[in-house]
Amino acid sequence: MSDALPRALADWFAGRGWRVRDHQSAMLDADRAGHHALLVASTGAGKTLAGFLPTLADAAEGAVEGLHTLYISPLKALAVDIQRNLKAPIEEIGLDLTVETRTGDTPSDRKARQRSRPPNILLTTPESLSLLLSHPDSVTLFADLKRVVIDEVHAFATQKRGDLLALSLARLQRIAPAMRRAALSATVADADGYRAWIAPYGDIDSVALVLGEKGADPDIDILLPLGRVPWGGHSGRYAAPQVMELIATNRTTLVFCNTRSLAELIFQDLWKSNDDSLPIGIHHGSLSVEARRKVEAAMARGDLRALVATASLDLGIDWGDIDCVVQMGAPKGSSRLLQRIGRANHRLDEPSKAILVPGNRFEYLEAQAALDAVEADERDPDIFRPGGLDVLAQHIMAMACAAPFRESDLLDEVQSALPYSALTPAAFARIVDFIRDGGYALKSYDRFRRLAPASEEEAGPIDAGDRRWRVSHPRFVTQHRMNAGIIVDAATLDVRFKNGRKLGTVEEYFAASLSPGDTFFFSGLSLEVERIKDTDLFVRATSRPARIPTYVGARMPLSTNLAARVRIFLADRSHWQRFPADVQEWLSVQAERSVLPEPGQLLVETFPREGRHYMVAYSFEGWNAHQSLGMLITKRMENRGLKPLGFVSNDYALGCYSLEPVTDPAALFSKDILHDEFTDWVQQSALLKRAFREVSVIGGLVDRQHPGKRKTGKQVTFSTDLIYDVLRKYEPDHVLLEAAWADARARLTDIGRLGDLLDRAADTMVHVALDRVSPLAVPLMVLIGRESVAQGSADDELLAEAEALIAEAMTL
Amino acid sequence: MVPLSFAGHRLFVAGDAALWWPARRALLLADLHLEKGSFFAAAGQMLPPYDSRATMEAIDALVASTRPERVFCLGDNYHDDAGEARLAPCAASILQRLTGTLDWIWIRGNHDREVRGRWGGRAVTELEEHGLLLRHEAEPGETRPELSGHFHPKLRMTVRGRRIARRCFLRTETKLILPAFGSLTGGLDVDHPEIARACAAPPEALVALADRLACFPVGASRTMARKRA
């Protein structure tokens, strides 16, 4: 045990029958040595307590005054949850410590009071912290800050919210130079990457790495269907009755789905098999806050036997009594799977129980790969990217709101944050210009500028080449605070009953396809549209059958490490004995009829079918990269007169179909496609416009649409698509277009994996020309035409078609 | 150009948002909203300062291809009353050149009641031109054939999972509403109740395709989109 642990705390641990875990005292030691720290531990290891232990120790020694510790959580709900958990030790030890939360939901009078009389521990989110730092009094508020604890850092360090937090940490460190940073993380592939992210100026040695004890190995099974492993689909819906049995035999089951649409579907399916009417709930990000809180409360009371959920539950609110986790469809990555499994049984020494329900044969392989990866303690790699320029713009404006500044000072501060360590003075100055007046080459907005030159009294003396700035008018401070934030939601409509009660939101995109009388599933209910008024969709409950809302949100691609394992499964028959008989048969017929590629090979099959020609490439680079590649390849096929008709993709393969046969696939997959077709395509595609919308809002070019401010009858907003078109025509080098381009490349098209694939393609391609469809191609082929089939009408025909397809493929 | 007949007149859709009236050798445009960018810049949203230039260059190109004698702009020519004085030099020089050789008529709109033709052209509240009333905002009670703008109609539908949004014209027996022409002008859904009120009778939405006009009954458009999808 650490010598640093005060008596009162040691007694408290002993009184509870707990021992102080090694990583908990290591966190205390790191703090006492003046080091920052990264704690990497699995769920249930007492991570949060470890993060707060130095604060509790300070309090026990009577050394806490004013705002001492800041706790940053990616989720508002998490901050509330922590407050509950933190209160127990504080009260039981009798420490004189005040704890409060501050999020977007905090009433404004309490927010004002918190700034003048802060608690000792403030629990908040990256966005709320950034807003706090935009106030001039932040310098005094944080002057005595000793610690900042960042929870679940793996969940957002590599994203834009992480960029914002890194910048805010840099400012906090300048206000309170002795402040120690402590980050808590689930097990990650690259702990040093996170240490560098936490450290000021990337000084990795200033961050102690603390490893938690390894928990009991989780107990994971793959659920096999009563019949055959399905050929197509990715939801595992077939297994609803079996999942219902699991729910009946366990105390509380969490059923994770990969998308919100799927969650609604699975909920319906489970309900159909729920003969005993067991209480089951549903939870996803589009449900209203009230609806979610209600379900969470029911869970906490132990009133629910099962909860169908999405990623909105990925981060750890601790509900204790969950004893079984079911993953519907493939997990897509081993880290994500572990995070989800960790939701069951929050005790380190007992194994968590989890069941995977693969949707099709490839997903079966993927589930098996995930199992092996978990066993081998292998995690998905995280990619640290340069910080977003839009986030930087938002931060600089926040800093300008706090006080006049010198460019050289703020640049140095910003560079101390890892995502911006490579930022050049010229790039920084461009962002300042952008905030000032839009940063356009045409200087016509000088009289409207938001930043004005500051005087020497305001910002101090400067050297040649440096500049000083202040906000030109208080209304721009208000504008910043109204619009700050990193999350830009798709335009949505509120789903309401006639009495006004809000059920949640659906995307405008989906709502646009609804008319009065239409029905859809939402929040586990079948709803009929009564009318659409402005931003409200009024509904009533109905028993009529309904369809499922779609959400545009990005799809999580298969991780590279799971893809590599699946490739090995295909090539190495020694693994097959673990697979069910029909999966083994599938693979061996493939080996006989076509080829099973070696791990390094890119298998491309071509075959005719019903008057069309098909080309299927098994590239295993994930759905996003395959979608992008499909656009590019079909474009190239068009140019070469192959008359392409369309393409389909999943995480494992890409299939293109055309009127003319592809005889030389290598020519289609050449690297120059990234120069010739890619730029063209991305610039014309909706992807870049979507990215531009986001950077425009985050960067502060356009104001957010605030609920209730949208007027009727008159168009009061403008479309960022139109701004994009004008800007691209007249100032294609504008900094926001650059930011949108960077986003589109990195996040939307998975350009990195696409590039890797094309780099390898020429040397590793194995082209097999077949006379008919191969077994490996079937899971992809059954996707063709699915979207264009009229709803509910043609089930029989579809079954017949699938049957014919499979029979043809499996005949030797 | 795609023909569009209205109240016995032969008109054509020029580009995707303007009308060409060969009998009068006239070009008709609605809702240019010039200087919308600088209007918002003054309020702290620094939209690109190129919108007026983009709009005027587009008009210039239409004039070059149709060779009109007169141009009618159906109101909301400037985004605000001070816009005319603020007009970007590059856009103003194109406008001055065009108004110097063409009969240019500014119809006043609700955004620019004070428009006076600082860069050429004459301003009127409304007028009748060879049997067609030209005004900014359709009047529900009007029985004579009327051309107007104001609503920025836009047709949005989802077909086979793909979202499509296009500027469109709205037509009834006696009313033809033009889409907004300006480069930074957004759109209002064609089935918005304000449009139904202004039209008096249910309109059809017209979109110019490459070789013909596509017609969609308004109000039913969402249902149709679903059936197609």
PDB file of C-alpha atoms in Angstrom, chain B residues 7 9 14 31 46 48 57 59 69 89 98 102 112 116 133 145 147 169 174 180 186-188 195 203 209 212 214 221:
ATOM      1  CA  ALA B   7     -52.227  30.785 -69.601  1.00  0.00           C
ATOM      2  CA  HIS B   9     -48.324  31.895 -73.404  1.00  0.00           C
ATOM      3  CA  ALA B  14     -33.775  28.902 -69.112  1.00  0.00           C
ATOM      4  CA  ASP B  31     -35.508  36.503 -55.835  1.00  0.00           C
ATOM      5  CA  MET B  46     -19.038  35.736 -42.544  1.00  0.00           C
ATOM      6  CA  PRO B  48     -18.457  34.290 -48.787  1.00  0.00           C
ATOM      7  CA  GLU B  57     -22.361  36.185 -63.791  1.00  0.00           C
ATOM      8  CA  ILE B  59     -27.524  36.339 -65.410  1.00  0.00           C
ATOM      9  CA  GLU B  69     -34.499  42.969 -75.055  1.00  0.00           C
ATOM     10  CA  PRO B  89     -17.995  46.386 -57.362  1.00  0.00           C
ATOM     11  CA  LEU B  98     -26.448  45.008 -68.810  1.00  0.00           C
ATOM     12  CA  LEU B 102     -31.466  46.293 -71.936  1.00  0.00           C
ATOM     13  CA  ASP B 112     -36.191  45.558 -51.015  1.00  0.00           C
ATOM     14  CA  ARG B 116     -34.544  52.358 -57.078  1.00  0.00           C
ATOM     15  CA  LEU B 133     -49.390  40.322 -64.283  1.00  0.00           C
ATOM     16  CA  PRO B 145     -52.818  35.239 -65.034  1.00  0.00           C
ATOM     17  CA  LEU B 147     -46.242  35.556 -62.526  1.00  0.00           C
ATOM     18  CA  PHE B 169     -41.703  26.259 -60.709  1.00  0.00           C
ATOM     19  CA  THR B 174     -53.735  31.376 -63.314  1.00  0.00           C
ATOM     20  CA  ALA B 180     -35.337  31.784 -56.483  1.00  0.00           C
ATOM     21  CA  GLY B 186     -32.393  28.415 -50.100  1.00  0.00           C
ATOM     22  CA  GLY B 187     -35.724  26.794 -50.793  1.00  0.00           C
ATOM     23  CA  LEU B 188     -39.116  26.199 -49.226  1.00  0.00           C
ATOM     24  CA  ILE B 195     -47.618  27.976 -50.638  1.00  0.00           C
ATOM     25  CA  PRO B 203     -50.430  23.679 -57.877  1.00  0.00           C
ATOM     26  CA  LEU B 209     -35.119  17.908 -67.135  1.00  0.00           C
ATOM     27  CA  ARG B 212     -38.780  18.004 -71.052  1.00  0.00           C
ATOM     28  CA  ALA B 214     -41.306  16.867 -65.166  1.00  0.00           C
ATOM     29  CA  SER B 221     -45.359  14.444 -53.934  1.00  0.00           C
TER      30      SER B 221
END
